[in-house]
C-alpha cells in the first residue's frame, strides 16, 4: 500500500550538489528557457516548443497536483535552476510509477547532478511513497543517461524500435525499471 500523502506533501530533498524543491511559478522563466535548448529537446524527444503561457500554467499548477511529484533541481549554493524531474503515472494498486528527469542545459551533464537527483527522488519514492517499482523511458542514443540510470539500479526491460523520428532518423526507445530491492544508494 502506498502513502498517497507523500505525493500531496511536496518534499524538499537536499544532497551535496542538488537541492530538489517543489516546481512552482518562480521557476517559470527557467523552465521555459530550458525547453528552447535544442540538445535538451533532442535528448527528451520533444518536438514541440511550449509557449510561455503553457510553461507558466504548468509551473503554477504543480503544487496542487495530488497524484504526482514535480520538483525543480536547484544548485544548493546559489539556487540556480538546473532542471526538473517528475514521479508520475502512479499506479497505487501496483505500487509503481514513472520517472523522468531533464537537466536544463548540456553544461550541467557529466557532473553527477542527474545521478544525485535520481538517487534522492528514488529514495523518497521507495521509502516515503512506498513504491515497489519505478520505470522510465530513455532513447538508446542517450548513453550518458543510460549509464546514470544503471548506476542507480535500473535495468533495461524492453526496447521500442524506431519510436522517435528526429531530423529524418529513427531511434529506439528503451524501457528501464528499478525495484525497491535493486535500488543503489551512493
PDB file of C-alpha atoms in Angstrom:
ATOM      1  CA  UNK A   1       0.000   0.000   0.000  1.00  0.00           C
ATOM      2  CA  UNK A   2       1.443   3.359  -0.959  1.00  0.00           C
ATOM      3  CA  UNK A   3       1.366   6.547   1.065  1.00  0.00           C
ATOM      4  CA  UNK A   4      -0.575   8.979  -1.125  1.00  0.00           C
ATOM      5  CA  UNK A   5       0.017  11.816   1.336  1.00  0.00           C
ATOM      6  CA  UNK A   6       3.702  11.655   0.295  1.00  0.00           C
ATOM      7  CA  UNK A   7       2.536  12.797  -3.171  1.00  0.00           C
ATOM      8  CA  UNK A   8       0.378  15.614  -1.807  1.00  0.00           C
ATOM      9  CA  UNK A   9       3.052  16.900   0.599  1.00  0.00           C
ATOM     10  CA  UNK A  10       5.637  18.167  -1.858  1.00  0.00           C
ATOM     11  CA  UNK A  11       9.052  17.380  -0.336  1.00  0.00           C
ATOM     12  CA  UNK A  12      12.282  19.320  -0.341  1.00  0.00           C
ATOM     13  CA  UNK A  13      15.230  16.939  -0.748  1.00  0.00           C
ATOM     14  CA  UNK A  14      18.820  18.029  -0.293  1.00  0.00           C
ATOM     15  CA  UNK A  15      22.030  16.420  -1.457  1.00  0.00           C
ATOM     16  CA  UNK A  16      25.604  17.640  -1.754  1.00  0.00           C
ATOM     17  CA  UNK A  17      25.241  19.004  -5.308  1.00  0.00           C
ATOM     18  CA  UNK A  18      21.495  19.407  -5.785  1.00  0.00           C
ATOM     19  CA  UNK A  19      18.529  20.744  -3.897  1.00  0.00           C
ATOM     20  CA  UNK A  20      15.106  19.424  -5.014  1.00  0.00           C
ATOM     21  CA  UNK A  21      12.159  21.713  -4.316  1.00  0.00           C
ATOM     22  CA  UNK A  22       8.531  21.731  -5.470  1.00  0.00           C
ATOM     23  CA  UNK A  23       8.278  23.104  -9.014  1.00  0.00           C
ATOM     24  CA  UNK A  24       6.379  26.375  -8.792  1.00  0.00           C
ATOM     25  CA  UNK A  25       5.609  29.676 -10.518  1.00  0.00           C
ATOM     26  CA  UNK A  26       9.022  31.069  -9.548  1.00  0.00           C
ATOM     27  CA  UNK A  27      10.623  28.517 -11.919  1.00  0.00           C
ATOM     28  CA  UNK A  28       8.602  29.518 -14.999  1.00  0.00           C
ATOM     29  CA  UNK A  29      11.286  31.557 -16.774  1.00  0.00           C
ATOM     30  CA  UNK A  30      13.987  28.899 -16.354  1.00  0.00           C
ATOM     31  CA  UNK A  31      11.588  26.030 -17.181  1.00  0.00           C
ATOM     32  CA  UNK A  32      10.508  27.795 -20.372  1.00  0.00           C
ATOM     33  CA  UNK A  33      14.090  28.633 -21.382  1.00  0.00           C
ATOM     34  CA  UNK A  34      15.212  25.012 -20.861  1.00  0.00           C
ATOM     35  CA  UNK A  35      12.551  23.932 -23.357  1.00  0.00           C
ATOM     36  CA  UNK A  36      14.214  26.077 -26.022  1.00  0.00           C
ATOM     37  CA  UNK A  37      17.563  24.263 -25.811  1.00  0.00           C
ATOM     38  CA  UNK A  38      17.836  22.102 -28.946  1.00  0.00           C
ATOM     39  CA  UNK A  39      20.049  19.425 -27.377  1.00  0.00           C
ATOM     40  CA  UNK A  40      17.784  19.089 -24.332  1.00  0.00           C
ATOM     41  CA  UNK A  41      14.831  18.737 -26.708  1.00  0.00           C
ATOM     42  CA  UNK A  42      16.647  16.045 -28.729  1.00  0.00           C
ATOM     43  CA  UNK A  43      17.565  14.045 -25.620  1.00  0.00           C
ATOM     44  CA  UNK A  44      13.965  14.147 -24.400  1.00  0.00           C
ATOM     45  CA  UNK A  45      12.449  13.658 -27.869  1.00  0.00           C
ATOM     46  CA  UNK A  46      10.427  16.859 -27.516  1.00  0.00           C
ATOM     47  CA  UNK A  47       9.381  18.132 -30.945  1.00  0.00           C
ATOM     48  CA  UNK A  48       7.017  20.836 -29.793  1.00  0.00           C
ATOM     49  CA  UNK A  49       8.010  24.114 -28.130  1.00  0.00           C
ATOM     50  CA  UNK A  50       5.876  25.072 -25.142  1.00  0.00           C
ATOM     51  CA  UNK A  51       4.535  28.589 -25.207  1.00  0.00           C
ATOM     52  CA  UNK A  52       5.432  30.803 -22.282  1.00  0.00           C
ATOM     53  CA  UNK A  53       1.777  30.743 -21.196  1.00  0.00           C
ATOM     54  CA  UNK A  54       1.818  26.915 -21.165  1.00  0.00           C
ATOM     55  CA  UNK A  55       5.036  26.872 -19.127  1.00  0.00           C
ATOM     56  CA  UNK A  56       3.583  29.399 -16.666  1.00  0.00           C
ATOM     57  CA  UNK A  57       0.389  27.359 -16.262  1.00  0.00           C
ATOM     58  CA  UNK A  58       2.329  24.097 -15.818  1.00  0.00           C
ATOM     59  CA  UNK A  59       4.580  25.552 -13.122  1.00  0.00           C
ATOM     60  CA  UNK A  60       1.662  27.255 -11.382  1.00  0.00           C
ATOM     61  CA  UNK A  61      -0.411  24.071 -11.134  1.00  0.00           C
ATOM     62  CA  UNK A  62       2.217  21.592  -9.865  1.00  0.00           C
ATOM     63  CA  UNK A  63       1.696  22.321  -6.164  1.00  0.00           C
ATOM     64  CA  UNK A  64      -1.984  21.427  -6.475  1.00  0.00           C
ATOM     65  CA  UNK A  65      -1.318  18.102  -8.164  1.00  0.00           C
ATOM     66  CA  UNK A  66      -2.012  15.286  -5.714  1.00  0.00           C
ATOM     67  CA  UNK A  67      -1.165  12.293  -7.914  1.00  0.00           C
ATOM     68  CA  UNK A  68       2.452  13.076  -8.867  1.00  0.00           C
ATOM     69  CA  UNK A  69       5.625  14.896  -7.820  1.00  0.00           C
ATOM     70  CA  UNK A  70       7.187  17.627  -9.933  1.00  0.00           C
ATOM     71  CA  UNK A  71      10.395  19.001  -8.480  1.00  0.00           C
ATOM     72  CA  UNK A  72      12.844  21.653  -9.614  1.00  0.00           C
ATOM     73  CA  UNK A  73      16.532  20.792  -9.421  1.00  0.00           C
ATOM     74  CA  UNK A  74      18.479  23.712  -7.961  1.00  0.00           C
ATOM     75  CA  UNK A  75      22.126  24.357  -7.122  1.00  0.00           C
ATOM     76  CA  UNK A  76      22.364  24.373  -3.305  1.00  0.00           C
ATOM     77  CA  UNK A  77      24.614  27.436  -3.062  1.00  0.00           C
ATOM     78  CA  UNK A  78      23.009  29.990  -5.340  1.00  0.00           C
ATOM     79  CA  UNK A  79      19.628  28.407  -6.098  1.00  0.00           C
ATOM     80  CA  UNK A  80      20.339  28.357  -9.846  1.00  0.00           C
ATOM     81  CA  UNK A  81      17.805  26.268 -11.793  1.00  0.00           C
ATOM     82  CA  UNK A  82      19.467  23.097 -13.119  1.00  0.00           C
ATOM     83  CA  UNK A  83      16.413  21.209 -14.388  1.00  0.00           C
ATOM     84  CA  UNK A  84      13.341  19.355 -13.246  1.00  0.00           C
ATOM     85  CA  UNK A  85      12.094  15.854 -12.586  1.00  0.00           C
ATOM     86  CA  UNK A  86       8.810  14.046 -12.083  1.00  0.00           C
ATOM     87  CA  UNK A  87       7.397  10.946 -10.479  1.00  0.00           C
ATOM     88  CA  UNK A  88       4.197  10.444 -12.462  1.00  0.00           C
ATOM     89  CA  UNK A  89       1.678   7.819 -13.648  1.00  0.00           C
ATOM     90  CA  UNK A  90       1.498   6.482 -10.122  1.00  0.00           C
ATOM     91  CA  UNK A  91      -0.370   3.167 -10.083  1.00  0.00           C
ATOM     92  CA  UNK A  92      -1.234   2.734  -6.410  1.00  0.00           C
ATOM     93  CA  UNK A  93      -2.654  -0.745  -6.921  1.00  0.00           C
ATOM     94  CA  UNK A  94       0.656  -1.911  -8.426  1.00  0.00           C
ATOM     95  CA  UNK A  95       2.919   0.265  -6.252  1.00  0.00           C
ATOM     96  CA  UNK A  96       4.663   1.580  -9.353  1.00  0.00           C
ATOM     97  CA  UNK A  97       5.278   4.897 -11.068  1.00  0.00           C
ATOM     98  CA  UNK A  98       7.087   6.507 -13.970  1.00  0.00           C
ATOM     99  CA  UNK A  99      10.099   8.770 -13.630  1.00  0.00           C
ATOM    100  CA  UNK A 100      11.596  11.423 -15.861  1.00  0.00           C
ATOM    101  CA  UNK A 101      14.355  13.961 -15.454  1.00  0.00           C
ATOM    102  CA  UNK A 102      15.655  16.741 -17.681  1.00  0.00           C
ATOM    103  CA  UNK A 103      18.638  18.908 -16.894  1.00  0.00           C
ATOM    104  CA  UNK A 104      18.069  22.381 -18.287  1.00  0.00           C
ATOM    105  CA  UNK A 105      21.317  22.644 -20.282  1.00  0.00           C
ATOM    106  CA  UNK A 106      24.004  20.314 -21.567  1.00  0.00           C
ATOM    107  CA  UNK A 107      26.570  22.221 -19.493  1.00  0.00           C
ATOM    108  CA  UNK A 108      25.081  20.550 -16.396  1.00  0.00           C
ATOM    109  CA  UNK A 109      25.699  16.999 -17.641  1.00  0.00           C
ATOM    110  CA  UNK A 110      28.665  14.906 -16.575  1.00  0.00           C
ATOM    111  CA  UNK A 111      28.838  16.437 -13.084  1.00  0.00           C
ATOM    112  CA  UNK A 112      26.821  13.843 -11.175  1.00  0.00           C
ATOM    113  CA  UNK A 113      23.837  16.178 -10.781  1.00  0.00           C
ATOM    114  CA  UNK A 114      21.360  13.870 -12.528  1.00  0.00           C
ATOM    115  CA  UNK A 115      22.635  10.850 -10.611  1.00  0.00           C
ATOM    116  CA  UNK A 116      22.293  12.578  -7.247  1.00  0.00           C
ATOM    117  CA  UNK A 117      18.827  13.947  -8.087  1.00  0.00           C
ATOM    118  CA  UNK A 118      17.713  10.485  -9.247  1.00  0.00           C
ATOM    119  CA  UNK A 119      19.046   8.815  -6.104  1.00  0.00           C
ATOM    120  CA  UNK A 120      17.320  11.374  -3.875  1.00  0.00           C
ATOM    121  CA  UNK A 121      13.965  11.006  -5.586  1.00  0.00           C
ATOM    122  CA  UNK A 122      14.173   7.200  -5.757  1.00  0.00           C
ATOM    123  CA  UNK A 123      14.890   7.045  -2.036  1.00  0.00           C
ATOM    124  CA  UNK A 124      11.819   9.223  -1.454  1.00  0.00           C
ATOM    125  CA  UNK A 125       9.721   7.103  -3.836  1.00  0.00           C
ATOM    126  CA  UNK A 126      10.662   3.821  -2.170  1.00  0.00           C
ATOM    127  CA  UNK A 127      10.902   4.919   1.477  1.00  0.00           C
ATOM    128  CA  UNK A 128       8.163   7.562   1.762  1.00  0.00           C
ATOM    129  CA  UNK A 129       5.685   6.899  -1.025  1.00  0.00           C
ATOM    130  CA  UNK A 130       6.129   3.150  -0.642  1.00  0.00           C
ATOM    131  CA  UNK A 131       6.615   2.263  -4.296  1.00  0.00           C
ATOM    132  CA  UNK A 132       7.887  -1.164  -5.289  1.00  0.00           C
ATOM    133  CA  UNK A 133       8.879  -0.305  -8.880  1.00  0.00           C
ATOM    134  CA  UNK A 134       9.878   2.828 -10.790  1.00  0.00           C
ATOM    135  CA  UNK A 135      10.179   2.814 -14.585  1.00  0.00           C
ATOM    136  CA  UNK A 136      11.356   5.261 -17.215  1.00  0.00           C
ATOM    137  CA  UNK A 137      11.831   5.702 -20.958  1.00  0.00           C
ATOM    138  CA  UNK A 138      15.146   6.791 -22.480  1.00  0.00           C
ATOM    139  CA  UNK A 139      16.335   6.954 -26.074  1.00  0.00           C
ATOM    140  CA  UNK A 140      19.016   4.398 -26.926  1.00  0.00           C
ATOM    141  CA  UNK A 141      21.412   7.122 -28.158  1.00  0.00           C
ATOM    142  CA  UNK A 142      21.461   8.792 -24.725  1.00  0.00           C
ATOM    143  CA  UNK A 143      24.306   6.667 -23.391  1.00  0.00           C
ATOM    144  CA  UNK A 144      25.190   9.073 -20.578  1.00  0.00           C
ATOM    145  CA  UNK A 145      21.661   8.919 -19.133  1.00  0.00           C
ATOM    146  CA  UNK A 146      21.548   5.126 -19.515  1.00  0.00           C
ATOM    147  CA  UNK A 147      24.810   4.845 -17.540  1.00  0.00           C
ATOM    148  CA  UNK A 148      23.388   7.057 -14.780  1.00  0.00           C
ATOM    149  CA  UNK A 149      20.194   5.011 -14.586  1.00  0.00           C
ATOM    150  CA  UNK A 150      22.168   1.745 -14.447  1.00  0.00           C
ATOM    151  CA  UNK A 151      24.303   3.156 -11.617  1.00  0.00           C
ATOM    152  CA  UNK A 152      21.087   3.740  -9.649  1.00  0.00           C
ATOM    153  CA  UNK A 153      19.918   0.151 -10.193  1.00  0.00           C
ATOM    154  CA  UNK A 154      17.745   0.473 -13.310  1.00  0.00           C
ATOM    155  CA  UNK A 155      17.816  -2.398 -15.820  1.00  0.00           C
ATOM    156  CA  UNK A 156      16.676  -2.432 -19.432  1.00  0.00           C
ATOM    157  CA  UNK A 157      13.304  -4.202 -19.557  1.00  0.00           C
ATOM    158  CA  UNK A 158      12.347  -3.597 -23.156  1.00  0.00           C
ATOM    159  CA  UNK A 159      13.006  -1.823 -26.433  1.00  0.00           C
ATOM    160  CA  UNK A 160      10.541   0.071 -28.588  1.00  0.00           C
ATOM    161  CA  UNK A 161      12.066   0.058 -32.031  1.00  0.00           C
ATOM    162  CA  UNK A 162      12.060   3.229 -34.155  1.00  0.00           C
ATOM    163  CA  UNK A 163       9.864   5.109 -31.671  1.00  0.00           C
ATOM    164  CA  UNK A 164      11.467   8.523 -32.252  1.00  0.00           C
ATOM    165  CA  UNK A 165      11.841  10.239 -35.612  1.00  0.00           C
ATOM    166  CA  UNK A 166      14.357  13.063 -35.207  1.00  0.00           C
ATOM    167  CA  UNK A 167      15.709  15.020 -38.160  1.00  0.00           C
ATOM    168  CA  UNK A 168      14.995  12.191 -40.576  1.00  0.00           C
ATOM    169  CA  UNK A 169      16.489   9.404 -38.439  1.00  0.00           C
ATOM    170  CA  UNK A 170      14.640   6.828 -36.376  1.00  0.00           C
ATOM    171  CA  UNK A 171      15.775   5.894 -32.879  1.00  0.00           C
ATOM    172  CA  UNK A 172      14.874   3.140 -30.430  1.00  0.00           C
ATOM    173  CA  UNK A 173      13.467   3.900 -27.004  1.00  0.00           C
ATOM    174  CA  UNK A 174      14.382   1.782 -24.002  1.00  0.00           C
ATOM    175  CA  UNK A 175      12.119   0.928 -21.087  1.00  0.00           C
ATOM    176  CA  UNK A 176      14.131   0.701 -17.872  1.00  0.00           C
ATOM    177  CA  UNK A 177      12.950  -0.156 -14.394  1.00  0.00           C
ATOM    178  CA  UNK A 178      14.244  -0.460 -10.860  1.00  0.00           C
ATOM    179  CA  UNK A 179      12.709  -2.373  -7.967  1.00  0.00           C
ATOM    180  CA  UNK A 180      12.966  -1.252  -4.368  1.00  0.00           C
ATOM    181  CA  UNK A 181      15.267  -4.233  -3.736  1.00  0.00           C
ATOM    182  CA  UNK A 182      17.567  -3.215  -6.632  1.00  0.00           C
ATOM    183  CA  UNK A 183      17.886   0.482  -5.811  1.00  0.00           C
ATOM    184  CA  UNK A 184      21.502   1.564  -5.290  1.00  0.00           C
ATOM    185  CA  UNK A 185      22.291   4.443  -2.987  1.00  0.00           C
ATOM    186  CA  UNK A 186      25.690   6.078  -3.361  1.00  0.00           C
TER     187      UNK A 186
END
